[in-house]
PDB file of C-alpha atoms in Angstrom:
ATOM      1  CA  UNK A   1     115.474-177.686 -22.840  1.00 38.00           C
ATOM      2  CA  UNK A   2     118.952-176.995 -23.864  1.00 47.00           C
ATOM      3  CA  UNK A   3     119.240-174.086 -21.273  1.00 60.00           C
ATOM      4  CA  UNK A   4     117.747-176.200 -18.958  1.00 77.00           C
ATOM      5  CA  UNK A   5     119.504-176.638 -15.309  1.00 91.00           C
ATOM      6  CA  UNK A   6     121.920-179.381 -14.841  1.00 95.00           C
ATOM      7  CA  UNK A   7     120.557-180.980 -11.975  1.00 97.00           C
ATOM      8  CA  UNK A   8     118.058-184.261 -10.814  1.00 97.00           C
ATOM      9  CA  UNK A   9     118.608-187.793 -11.018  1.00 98.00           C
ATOM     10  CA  UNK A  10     120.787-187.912 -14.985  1.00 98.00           C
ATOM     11  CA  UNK A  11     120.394-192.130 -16.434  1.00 98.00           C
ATOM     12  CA  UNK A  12     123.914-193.269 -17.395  1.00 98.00           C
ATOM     13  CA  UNK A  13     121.990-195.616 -19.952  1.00 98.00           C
ATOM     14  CA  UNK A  14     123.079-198.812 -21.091  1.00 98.00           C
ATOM     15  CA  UNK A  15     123.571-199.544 -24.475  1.00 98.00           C
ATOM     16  CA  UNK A  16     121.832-202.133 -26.258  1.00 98.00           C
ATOM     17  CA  UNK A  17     122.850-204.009 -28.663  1.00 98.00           C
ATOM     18  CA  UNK A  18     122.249-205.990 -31.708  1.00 97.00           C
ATOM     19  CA  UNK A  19     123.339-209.905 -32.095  1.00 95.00           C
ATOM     20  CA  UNK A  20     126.442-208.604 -34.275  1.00 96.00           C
ATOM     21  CA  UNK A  21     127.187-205.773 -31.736  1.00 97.00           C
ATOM     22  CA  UNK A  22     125.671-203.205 -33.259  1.00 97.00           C
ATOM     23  CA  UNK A  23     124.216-200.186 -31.676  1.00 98.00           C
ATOM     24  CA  UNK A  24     120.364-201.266 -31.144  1.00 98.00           C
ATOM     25  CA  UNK A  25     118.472-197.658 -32.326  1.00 97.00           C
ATOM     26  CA  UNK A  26     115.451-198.657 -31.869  1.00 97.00           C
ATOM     27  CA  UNK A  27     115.915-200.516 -28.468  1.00 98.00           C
ATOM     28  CA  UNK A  28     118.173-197.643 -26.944  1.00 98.00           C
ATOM     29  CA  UNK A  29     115.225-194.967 -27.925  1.00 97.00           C
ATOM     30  CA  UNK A  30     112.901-197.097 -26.363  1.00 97.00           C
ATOM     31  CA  UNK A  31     114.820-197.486 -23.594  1.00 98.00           C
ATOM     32  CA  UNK A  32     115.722-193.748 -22.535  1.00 97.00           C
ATOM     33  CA  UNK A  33     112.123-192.455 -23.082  1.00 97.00           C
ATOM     34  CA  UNK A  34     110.759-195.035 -20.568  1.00 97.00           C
ATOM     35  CA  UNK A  35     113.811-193.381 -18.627  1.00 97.00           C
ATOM     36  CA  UNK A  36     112.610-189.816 -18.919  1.00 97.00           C
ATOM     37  CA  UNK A  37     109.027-191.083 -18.424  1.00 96.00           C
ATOM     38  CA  UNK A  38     110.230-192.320 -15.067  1.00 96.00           C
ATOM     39  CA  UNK A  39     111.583-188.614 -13.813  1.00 96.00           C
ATOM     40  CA  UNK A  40     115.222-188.616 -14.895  1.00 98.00           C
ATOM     41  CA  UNK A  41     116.179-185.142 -16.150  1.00 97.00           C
ATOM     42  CA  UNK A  42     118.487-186.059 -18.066  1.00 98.00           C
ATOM     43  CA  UNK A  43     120.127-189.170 -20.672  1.00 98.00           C
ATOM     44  CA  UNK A  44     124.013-189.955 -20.449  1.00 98.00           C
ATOM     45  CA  UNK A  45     124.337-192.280 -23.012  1.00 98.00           C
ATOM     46  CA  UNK A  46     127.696-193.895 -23.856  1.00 98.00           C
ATOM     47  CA  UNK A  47     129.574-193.389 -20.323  1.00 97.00           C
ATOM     48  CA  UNK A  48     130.804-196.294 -18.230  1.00 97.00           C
ATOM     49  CA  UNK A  49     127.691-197.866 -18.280  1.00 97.00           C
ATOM     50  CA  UNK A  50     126.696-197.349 -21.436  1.00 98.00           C
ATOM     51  CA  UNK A  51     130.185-199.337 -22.975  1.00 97.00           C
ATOM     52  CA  UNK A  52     131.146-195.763 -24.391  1.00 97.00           C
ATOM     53  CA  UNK A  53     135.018-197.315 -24.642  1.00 95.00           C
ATOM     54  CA  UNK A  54     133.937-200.290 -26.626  1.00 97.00           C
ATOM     55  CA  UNK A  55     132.239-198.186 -29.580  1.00 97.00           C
ATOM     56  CA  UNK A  56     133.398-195.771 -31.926  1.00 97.00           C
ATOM     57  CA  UNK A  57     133.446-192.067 -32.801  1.00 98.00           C
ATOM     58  CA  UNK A  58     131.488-192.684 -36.013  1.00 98.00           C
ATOM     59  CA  UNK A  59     129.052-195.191 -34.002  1.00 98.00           C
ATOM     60  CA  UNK A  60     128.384-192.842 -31.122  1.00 98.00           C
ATOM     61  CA  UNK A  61     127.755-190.367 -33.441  1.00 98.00           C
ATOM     62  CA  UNK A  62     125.835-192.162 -36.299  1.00 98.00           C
ATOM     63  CA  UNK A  63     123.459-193.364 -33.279  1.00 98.00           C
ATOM     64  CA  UNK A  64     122.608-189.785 -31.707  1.00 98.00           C
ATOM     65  CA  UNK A  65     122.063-188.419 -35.227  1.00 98.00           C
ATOM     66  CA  UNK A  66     119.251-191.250 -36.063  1.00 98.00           C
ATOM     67  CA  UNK A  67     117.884-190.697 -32.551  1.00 98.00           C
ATOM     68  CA  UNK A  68     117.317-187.086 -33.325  1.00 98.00           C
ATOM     69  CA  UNK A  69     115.992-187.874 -36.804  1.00 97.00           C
ATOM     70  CA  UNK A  70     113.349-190.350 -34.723  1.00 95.00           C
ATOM     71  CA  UNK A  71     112.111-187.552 -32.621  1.00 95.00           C
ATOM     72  CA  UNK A  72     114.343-187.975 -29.261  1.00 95.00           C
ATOM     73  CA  UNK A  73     114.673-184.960 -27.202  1.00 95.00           C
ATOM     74  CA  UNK A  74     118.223-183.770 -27.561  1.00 96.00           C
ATOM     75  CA  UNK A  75     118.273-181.107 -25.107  1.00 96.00           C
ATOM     76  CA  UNK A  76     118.107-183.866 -22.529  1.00 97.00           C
ATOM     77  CA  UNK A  77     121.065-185.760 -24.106  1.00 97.00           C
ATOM     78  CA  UNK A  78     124.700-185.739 -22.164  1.00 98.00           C
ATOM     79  CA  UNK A  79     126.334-188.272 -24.164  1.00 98.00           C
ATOM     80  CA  UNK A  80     129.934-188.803 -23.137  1.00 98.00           C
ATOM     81  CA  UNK A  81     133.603-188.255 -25.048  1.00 98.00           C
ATOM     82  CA  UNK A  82     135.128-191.468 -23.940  1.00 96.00           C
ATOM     83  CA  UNK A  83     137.995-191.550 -25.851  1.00 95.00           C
ATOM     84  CA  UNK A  84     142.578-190.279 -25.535  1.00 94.00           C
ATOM     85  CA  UNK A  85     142.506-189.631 -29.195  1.00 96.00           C
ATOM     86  CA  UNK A  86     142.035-185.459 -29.188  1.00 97.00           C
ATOM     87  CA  UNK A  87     140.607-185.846 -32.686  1.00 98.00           C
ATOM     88  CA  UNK A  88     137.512-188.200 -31.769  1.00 98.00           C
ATOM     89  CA  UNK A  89     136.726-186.296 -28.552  1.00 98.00           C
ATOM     90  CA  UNK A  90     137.061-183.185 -30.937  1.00 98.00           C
ATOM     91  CA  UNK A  91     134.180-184.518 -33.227  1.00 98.00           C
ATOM     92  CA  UNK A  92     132.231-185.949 -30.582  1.00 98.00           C
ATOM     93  CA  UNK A  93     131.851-182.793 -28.828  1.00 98.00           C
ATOM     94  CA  UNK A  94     131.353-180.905 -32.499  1.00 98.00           C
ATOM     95  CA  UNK A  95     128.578-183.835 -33.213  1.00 98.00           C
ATOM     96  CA  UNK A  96     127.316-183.288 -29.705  1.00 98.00           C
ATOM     97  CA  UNK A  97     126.970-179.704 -30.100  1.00 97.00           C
ATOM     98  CA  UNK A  98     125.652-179.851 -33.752  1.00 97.00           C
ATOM     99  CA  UNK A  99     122.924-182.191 -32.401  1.00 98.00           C
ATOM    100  CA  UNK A 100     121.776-179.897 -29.309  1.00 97.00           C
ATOM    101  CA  UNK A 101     122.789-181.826 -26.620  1.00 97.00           C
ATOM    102  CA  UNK A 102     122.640-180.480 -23.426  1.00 97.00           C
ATOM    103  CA  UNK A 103     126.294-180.992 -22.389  1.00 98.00           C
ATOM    104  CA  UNK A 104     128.536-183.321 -22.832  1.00 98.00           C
ATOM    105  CA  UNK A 105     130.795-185.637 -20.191  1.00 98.00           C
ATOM    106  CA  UNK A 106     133.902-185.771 -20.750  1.00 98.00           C
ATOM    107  CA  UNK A 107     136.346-188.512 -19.498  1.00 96.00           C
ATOM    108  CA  UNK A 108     140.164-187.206 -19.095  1.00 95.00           C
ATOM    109  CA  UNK A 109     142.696-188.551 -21.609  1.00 93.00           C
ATOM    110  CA  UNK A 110     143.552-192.624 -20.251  1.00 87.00           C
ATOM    111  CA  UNK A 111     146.313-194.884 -20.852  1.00 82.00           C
ATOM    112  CA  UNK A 112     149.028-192.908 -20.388  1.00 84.00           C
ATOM    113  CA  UNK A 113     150.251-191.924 -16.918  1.00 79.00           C
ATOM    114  CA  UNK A 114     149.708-188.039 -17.784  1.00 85.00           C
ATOM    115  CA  UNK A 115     150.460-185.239 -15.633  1.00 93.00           C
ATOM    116  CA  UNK A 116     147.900-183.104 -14.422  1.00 95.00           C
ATOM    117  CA  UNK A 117     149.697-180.667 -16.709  1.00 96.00           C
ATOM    118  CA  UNK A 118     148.905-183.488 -19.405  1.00 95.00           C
ATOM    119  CA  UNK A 119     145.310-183.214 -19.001  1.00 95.00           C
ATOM    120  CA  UNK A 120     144.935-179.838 -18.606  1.00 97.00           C
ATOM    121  CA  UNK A 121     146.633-179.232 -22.128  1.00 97.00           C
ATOM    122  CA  UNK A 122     143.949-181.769 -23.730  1.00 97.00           C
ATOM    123  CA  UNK A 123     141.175-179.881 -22.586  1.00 97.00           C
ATOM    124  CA  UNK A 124     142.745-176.570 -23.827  1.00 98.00           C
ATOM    125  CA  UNK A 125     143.251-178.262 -26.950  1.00 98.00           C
ATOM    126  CA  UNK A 126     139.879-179.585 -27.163  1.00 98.00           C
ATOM    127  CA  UNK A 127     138.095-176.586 -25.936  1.00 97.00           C
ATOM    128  CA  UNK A 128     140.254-174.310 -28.505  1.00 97.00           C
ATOM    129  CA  UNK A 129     139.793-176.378 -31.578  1.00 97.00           C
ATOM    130  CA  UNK A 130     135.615-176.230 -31.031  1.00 97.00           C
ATOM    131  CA  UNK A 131     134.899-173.124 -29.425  1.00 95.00           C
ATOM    132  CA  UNK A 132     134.246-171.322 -32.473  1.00 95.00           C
ATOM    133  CA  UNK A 133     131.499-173.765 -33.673  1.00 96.00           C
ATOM    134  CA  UNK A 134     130.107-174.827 -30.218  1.00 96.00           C
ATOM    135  CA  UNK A 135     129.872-173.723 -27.046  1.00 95.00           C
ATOM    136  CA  UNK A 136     128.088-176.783 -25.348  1.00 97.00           C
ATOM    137  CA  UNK A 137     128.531-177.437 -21.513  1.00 97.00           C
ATOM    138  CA  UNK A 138     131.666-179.990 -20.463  1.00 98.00           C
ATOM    139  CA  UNK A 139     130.914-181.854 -17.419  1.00 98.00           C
ATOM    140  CA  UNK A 140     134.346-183.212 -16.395  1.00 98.00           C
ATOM    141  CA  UNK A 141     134.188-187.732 -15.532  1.00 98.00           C
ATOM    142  CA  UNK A 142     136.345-188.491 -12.337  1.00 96.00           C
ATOM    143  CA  UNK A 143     136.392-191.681 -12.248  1.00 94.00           C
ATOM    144  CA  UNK A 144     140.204-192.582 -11.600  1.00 92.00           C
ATOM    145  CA  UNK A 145     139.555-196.583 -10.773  1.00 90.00           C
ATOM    146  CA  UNK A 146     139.113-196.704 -14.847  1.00 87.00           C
ATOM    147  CA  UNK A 147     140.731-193.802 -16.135  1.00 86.00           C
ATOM    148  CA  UNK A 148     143.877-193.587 -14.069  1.00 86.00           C
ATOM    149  CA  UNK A 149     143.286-189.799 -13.863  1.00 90.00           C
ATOM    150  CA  UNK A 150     141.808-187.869 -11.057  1.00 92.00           C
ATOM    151  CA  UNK A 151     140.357-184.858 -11.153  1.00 96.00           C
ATOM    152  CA  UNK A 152     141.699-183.138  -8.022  1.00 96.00           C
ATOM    153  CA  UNK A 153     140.864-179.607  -6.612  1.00 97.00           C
ATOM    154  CA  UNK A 154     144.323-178.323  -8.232  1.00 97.00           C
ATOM    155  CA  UNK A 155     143.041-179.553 -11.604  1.00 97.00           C
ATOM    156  CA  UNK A 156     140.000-178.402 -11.669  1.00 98.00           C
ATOM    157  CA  UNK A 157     141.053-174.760 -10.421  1.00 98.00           C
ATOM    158  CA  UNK A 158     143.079-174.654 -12.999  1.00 97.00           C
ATOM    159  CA  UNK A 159     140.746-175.601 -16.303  1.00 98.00           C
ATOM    160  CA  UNK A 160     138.014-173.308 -14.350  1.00 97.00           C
ATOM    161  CA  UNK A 161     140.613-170.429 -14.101  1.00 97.00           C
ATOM    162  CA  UNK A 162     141.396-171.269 -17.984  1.00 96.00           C
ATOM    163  CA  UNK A 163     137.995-171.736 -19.503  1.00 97.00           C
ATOM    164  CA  UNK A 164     135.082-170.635 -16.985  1.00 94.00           C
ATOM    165  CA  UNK A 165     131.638-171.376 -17.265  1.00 93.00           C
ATOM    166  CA  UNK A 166     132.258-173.879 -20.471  1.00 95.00           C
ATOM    167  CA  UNK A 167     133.157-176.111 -17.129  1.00 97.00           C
ATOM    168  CA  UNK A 168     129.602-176.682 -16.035  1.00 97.00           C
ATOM    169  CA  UNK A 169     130.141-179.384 -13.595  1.00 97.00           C
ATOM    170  CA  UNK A 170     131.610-182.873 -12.405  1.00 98.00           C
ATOM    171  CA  UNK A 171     130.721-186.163 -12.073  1.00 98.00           C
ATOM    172  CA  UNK A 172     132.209-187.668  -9.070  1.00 97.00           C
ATOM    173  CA  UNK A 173     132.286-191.993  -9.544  1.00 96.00           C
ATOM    174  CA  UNK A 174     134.273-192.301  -6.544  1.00 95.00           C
ATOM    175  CA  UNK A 175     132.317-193.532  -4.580  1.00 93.00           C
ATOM    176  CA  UNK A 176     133.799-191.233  -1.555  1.00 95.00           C
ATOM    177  CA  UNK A 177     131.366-189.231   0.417  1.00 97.00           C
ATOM    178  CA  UNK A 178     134.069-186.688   1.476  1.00 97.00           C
ATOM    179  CA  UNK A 179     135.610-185.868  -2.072  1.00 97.00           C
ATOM    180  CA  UNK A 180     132.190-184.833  -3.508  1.00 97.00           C
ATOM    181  CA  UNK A 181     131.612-182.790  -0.269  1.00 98.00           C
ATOM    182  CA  UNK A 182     134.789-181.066  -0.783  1.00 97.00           C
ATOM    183  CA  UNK A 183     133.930-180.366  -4.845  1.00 98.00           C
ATOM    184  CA  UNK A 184     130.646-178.915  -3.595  1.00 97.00           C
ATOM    185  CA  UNK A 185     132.442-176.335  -1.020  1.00 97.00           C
ATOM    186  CA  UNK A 186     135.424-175.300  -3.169  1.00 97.00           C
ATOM    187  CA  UNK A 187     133.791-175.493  -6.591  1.00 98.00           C
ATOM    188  CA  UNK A 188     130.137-173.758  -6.166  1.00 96.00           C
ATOM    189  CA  UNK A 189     129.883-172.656  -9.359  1.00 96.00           C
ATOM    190  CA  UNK A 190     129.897-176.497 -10.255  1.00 97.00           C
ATOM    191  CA  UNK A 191     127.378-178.579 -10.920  1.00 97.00           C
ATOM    192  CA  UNK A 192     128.599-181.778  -8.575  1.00 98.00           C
ATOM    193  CA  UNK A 193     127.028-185.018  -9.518  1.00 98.00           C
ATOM    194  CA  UNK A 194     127.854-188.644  -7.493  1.00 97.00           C
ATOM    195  CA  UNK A 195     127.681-191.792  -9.571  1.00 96.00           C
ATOM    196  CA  UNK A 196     126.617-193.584  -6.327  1.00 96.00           C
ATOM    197  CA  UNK A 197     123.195-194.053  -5.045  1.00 95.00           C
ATOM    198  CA  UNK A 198     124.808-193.790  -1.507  1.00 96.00           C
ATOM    199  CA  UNK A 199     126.053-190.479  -1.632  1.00 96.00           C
ATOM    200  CA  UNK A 200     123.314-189.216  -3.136  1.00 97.00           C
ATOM    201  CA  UNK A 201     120.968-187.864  -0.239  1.00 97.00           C
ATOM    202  CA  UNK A 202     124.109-186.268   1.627  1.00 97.00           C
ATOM    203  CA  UNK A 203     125.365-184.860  -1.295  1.00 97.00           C
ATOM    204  CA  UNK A 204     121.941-183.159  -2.167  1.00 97.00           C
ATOM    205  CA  UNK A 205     121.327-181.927   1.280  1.00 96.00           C
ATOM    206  CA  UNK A 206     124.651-179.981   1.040  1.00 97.00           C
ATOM    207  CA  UNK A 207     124.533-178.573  -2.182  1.00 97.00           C
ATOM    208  CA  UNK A 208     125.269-181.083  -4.877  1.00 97.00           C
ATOM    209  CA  UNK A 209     122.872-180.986  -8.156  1.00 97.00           C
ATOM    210  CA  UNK A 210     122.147-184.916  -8.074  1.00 97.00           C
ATOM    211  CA  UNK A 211     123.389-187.907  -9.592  1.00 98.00           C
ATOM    212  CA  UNK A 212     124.854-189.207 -12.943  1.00 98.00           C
ATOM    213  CA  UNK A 213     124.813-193.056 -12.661  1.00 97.00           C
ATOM    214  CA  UNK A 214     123.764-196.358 -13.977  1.00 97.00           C
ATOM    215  CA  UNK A 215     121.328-197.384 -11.522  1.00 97.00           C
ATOM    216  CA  UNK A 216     118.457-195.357 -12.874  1.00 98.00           C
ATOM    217  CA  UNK A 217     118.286-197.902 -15.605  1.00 98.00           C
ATOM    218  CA  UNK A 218     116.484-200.164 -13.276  1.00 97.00           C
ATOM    219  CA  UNK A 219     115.192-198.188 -10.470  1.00 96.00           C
ATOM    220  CA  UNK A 220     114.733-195.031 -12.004  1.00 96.00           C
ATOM    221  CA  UNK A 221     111.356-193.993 -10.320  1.00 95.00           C
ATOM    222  CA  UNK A 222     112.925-195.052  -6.769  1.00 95.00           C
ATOM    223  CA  UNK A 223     116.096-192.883  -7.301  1.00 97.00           C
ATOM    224  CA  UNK A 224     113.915-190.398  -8.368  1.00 97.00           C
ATOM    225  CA  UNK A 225     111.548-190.493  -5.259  1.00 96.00           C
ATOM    226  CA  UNK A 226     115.120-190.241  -3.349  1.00 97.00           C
ATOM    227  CA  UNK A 227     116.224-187.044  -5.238  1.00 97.00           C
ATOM    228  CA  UNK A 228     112.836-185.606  -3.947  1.00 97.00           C
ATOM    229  CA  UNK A 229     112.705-187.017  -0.509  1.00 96.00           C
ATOM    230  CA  UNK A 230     116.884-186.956   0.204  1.00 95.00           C
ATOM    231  CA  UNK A 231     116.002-188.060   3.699  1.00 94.00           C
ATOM    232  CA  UNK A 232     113.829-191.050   3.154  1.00 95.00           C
ATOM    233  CA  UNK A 233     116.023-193.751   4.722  1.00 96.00           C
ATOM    234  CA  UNK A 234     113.983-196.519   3.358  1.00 95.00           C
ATOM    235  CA  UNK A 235     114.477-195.958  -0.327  1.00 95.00           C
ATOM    236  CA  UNK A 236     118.263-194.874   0.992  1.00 96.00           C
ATOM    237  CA  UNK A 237     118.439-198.651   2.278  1.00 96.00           C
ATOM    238  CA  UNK A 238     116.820-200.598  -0.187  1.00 96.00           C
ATOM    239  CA  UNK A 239     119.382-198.402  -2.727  1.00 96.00           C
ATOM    240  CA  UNK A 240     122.303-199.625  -1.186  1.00 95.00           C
ATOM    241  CA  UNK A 241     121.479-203.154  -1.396  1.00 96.00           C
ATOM    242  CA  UNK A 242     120.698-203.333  -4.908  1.00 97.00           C
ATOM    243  CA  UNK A 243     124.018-201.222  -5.835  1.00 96.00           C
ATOM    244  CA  UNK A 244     125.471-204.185  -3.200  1.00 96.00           C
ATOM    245  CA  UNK A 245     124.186-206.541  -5.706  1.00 97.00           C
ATOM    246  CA  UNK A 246     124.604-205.302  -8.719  1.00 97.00           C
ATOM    247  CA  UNK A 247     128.154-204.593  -8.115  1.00 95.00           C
ATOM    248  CA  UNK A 248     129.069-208.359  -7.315  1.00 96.00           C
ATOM    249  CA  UNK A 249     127.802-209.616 -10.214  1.00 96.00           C
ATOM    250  CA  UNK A 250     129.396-206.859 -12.911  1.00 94.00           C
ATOM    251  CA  UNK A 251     127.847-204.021 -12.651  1.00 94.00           C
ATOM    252  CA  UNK A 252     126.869-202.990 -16.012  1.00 96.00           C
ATOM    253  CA  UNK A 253     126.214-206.318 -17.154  1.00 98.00           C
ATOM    254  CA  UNK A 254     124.497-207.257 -14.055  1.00 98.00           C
ATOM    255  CA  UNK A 255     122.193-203.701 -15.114  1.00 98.00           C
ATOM    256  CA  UNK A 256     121.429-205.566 -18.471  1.00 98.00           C
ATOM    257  CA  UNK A 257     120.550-208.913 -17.035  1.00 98.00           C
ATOM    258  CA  UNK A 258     117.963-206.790 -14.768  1.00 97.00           C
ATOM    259  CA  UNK A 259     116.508-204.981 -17.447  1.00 97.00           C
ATOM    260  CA  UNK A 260     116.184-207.967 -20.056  1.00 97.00           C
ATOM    261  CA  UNK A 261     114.609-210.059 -17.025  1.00 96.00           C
ATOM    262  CA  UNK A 262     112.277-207.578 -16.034  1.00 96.00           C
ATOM    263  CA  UNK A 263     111.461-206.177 -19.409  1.00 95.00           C
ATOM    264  CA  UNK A 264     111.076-209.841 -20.776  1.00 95.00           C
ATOM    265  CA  UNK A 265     113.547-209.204 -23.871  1.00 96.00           C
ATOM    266  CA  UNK A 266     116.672-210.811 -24.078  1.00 96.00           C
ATOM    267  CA  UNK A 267     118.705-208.954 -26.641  1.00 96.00           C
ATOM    268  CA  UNK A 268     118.910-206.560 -23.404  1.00 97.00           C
ATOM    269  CA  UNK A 269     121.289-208.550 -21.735  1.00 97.00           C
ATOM    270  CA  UNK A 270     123.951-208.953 -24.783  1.00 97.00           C
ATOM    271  CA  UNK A 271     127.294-206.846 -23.669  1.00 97.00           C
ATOM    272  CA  UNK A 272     129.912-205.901 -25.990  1.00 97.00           C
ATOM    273  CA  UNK A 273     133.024-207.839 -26.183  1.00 96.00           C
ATOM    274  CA  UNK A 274     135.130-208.177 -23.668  1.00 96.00           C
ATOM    275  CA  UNK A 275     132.627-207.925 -21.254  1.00 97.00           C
ATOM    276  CA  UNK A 276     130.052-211.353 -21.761  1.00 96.00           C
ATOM    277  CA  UNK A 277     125.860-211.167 -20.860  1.00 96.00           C
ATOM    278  CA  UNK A 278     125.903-213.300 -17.338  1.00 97.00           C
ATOM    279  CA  UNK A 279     124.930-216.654 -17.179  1.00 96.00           C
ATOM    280  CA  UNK A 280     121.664-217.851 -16.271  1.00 95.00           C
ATOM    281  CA  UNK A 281     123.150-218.942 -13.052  1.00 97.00           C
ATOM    282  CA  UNK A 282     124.131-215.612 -12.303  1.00 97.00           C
ATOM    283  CA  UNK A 283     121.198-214.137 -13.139  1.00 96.00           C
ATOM    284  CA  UNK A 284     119.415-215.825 -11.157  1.00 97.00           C
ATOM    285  CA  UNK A 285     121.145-215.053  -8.055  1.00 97.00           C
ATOM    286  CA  UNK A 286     120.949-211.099  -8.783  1.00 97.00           C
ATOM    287  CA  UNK A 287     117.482-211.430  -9.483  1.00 97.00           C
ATOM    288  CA  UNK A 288     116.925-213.156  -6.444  1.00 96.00           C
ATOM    289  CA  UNK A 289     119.165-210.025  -4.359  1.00 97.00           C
ATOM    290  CA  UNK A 290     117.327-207.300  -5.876  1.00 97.00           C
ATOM    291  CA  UNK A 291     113.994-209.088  -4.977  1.00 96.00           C
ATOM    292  CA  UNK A 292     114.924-209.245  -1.135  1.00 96.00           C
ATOM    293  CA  UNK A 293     114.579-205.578  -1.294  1.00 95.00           C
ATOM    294  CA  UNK A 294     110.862-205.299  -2.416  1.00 93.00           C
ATOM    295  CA  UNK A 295     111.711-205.064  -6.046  1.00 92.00           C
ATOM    296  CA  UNK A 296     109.018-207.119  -8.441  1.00 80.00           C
ATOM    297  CA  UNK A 297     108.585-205.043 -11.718  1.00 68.00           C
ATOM    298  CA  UNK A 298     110.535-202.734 -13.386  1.00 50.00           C
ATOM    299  CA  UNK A 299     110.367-199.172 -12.534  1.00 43.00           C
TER     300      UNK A 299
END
């Protein structure tokens, strides 16, 4: 599996976690093989979704290490480096490598208003300081609304031109039909995945390798069956309106409220601090938005 194409409908998984905010093992295992079970090619665990930010280096790592020891498939891991200290995203992607994972995601270097310059100069110093013990896939994270960075065409010329094929693809979270067109066209070499549910048909009709996105958590199956069928409006409709809903009510918490209603557990639901588990009020009303679609059980 570790050679395996980059491509399908990739889980951003959430995160579970203990009462004490620790990483749930056992849960989060659970979790992403019902995933995979459900047709996702692939496990991105600690992204956006997944509260990468809110854990660290030695956590991340510490968790993927006792998932291998349990029997998870690593090859189908793409964990993400979420992190603007060069010396955790250097161990993550060493750990990630180490472990067999199949690539790894890599968020550009927040908090400080860098140059494209900047960023370029963190991924040559990331990429020269663990070539020599792994050569695992980078998958570059545009999602500017959190990062402040943007990958743009200039940037990711340039890190191509730099380090080739160790720059396997992109995942685009913004959201904008016509900037993961345009990565498709000018980067084919790329693997170009949307984070949005909306994009995803168009995108895969053109070119694009699928999606990387928080959604599958839920509706895995039906995401799926849209990655197959990238012109079945109905499941391209019904999509839209539970992406509608779960964004109003906090996205990745509003993911965990799902999954710990549907799934009847509710240590599901528990976020990591800042972010707080909705209220039952709250939950309520998502539930009650993602039922209006046809939803009943989880997929």
């Amino acid at each position: 599996m570790s050679d395996s194409a980059l491509a399908g409908v990739v889980a951003a998984s959430i995160t579970p976690v203990t009462a004490d905010f620790k990483i749930d093992i056992q849960r989060l295992r659970t979790h992403g093989e019902h995933l995979l079970d459900c047709g996702c090619s692939f496990i991105s665990t600690f992204g956006t979704t997944g509260e990468g930010a809110s854990f660290s280096t030695a956590e991340k790592i510490a968790a993927l290490t006792e998932l291998k020891a349990q029997g998870m498939e690593m090859g189908r891991q793409l964990p993400a480096v979420m992190t603007p200290s060069l010396d955790d995203a250097v161990e993550s992607l060493l750990a990630y490598g180490r472990l067999g994972c199949r690539a790894a995601l890599v968020l550009p270097p927040f908090y400080y208003g860098a140059s494209e310059a900047g960023i370029a100069a963190f991924f040559d110093a990331l990429i020269a300081r663990t070539e020599t013990q792994t050569r695992i896939d980078l998958v570059l994270y545009n999602i500017p609304q959190l990062s402040r960075h943007r990958f743009t065409q200039p940037l990711i010329a340039r890190l191509i031109e730099r380090h080739g094929t160790r720059i396997a693809g992109i995942k685009d979270s913004t959201g904008d039909l016509d900037n993961g067109l345009m990565l498709v066209k000018s980067f084919p070499q790329l693997r170009v995945f949307t984070g949005d549910d909306r994009v995803l048909p168009v995108l895969v009709r053109n070119g694009g390798a699928g999606m990387i996105g928080g959604m599958p958590n839920v509706f895995a199956s039906e995401l799926k069956a849209l990655f197959d069928n990238p012109n079945d409006a109905a499941i391209l409709n019904k999509q839209a309106r539970r992406i509608e809903a779960v964004d109003t009510h906090g996205s990745l918490v509003a993911l965990k409220a799902a999954l710990a209603h549907y799934r009847n557990d509710e240590n599901l639901a528990t976020a990591m601090p800042p972010l707080l588990a909705l209220s039952r009020e709250e939950r309520a009303m998502l539930v009650e938005l993602i039922e209006q679609t046809g939803y009943r059980a989880a997929a």
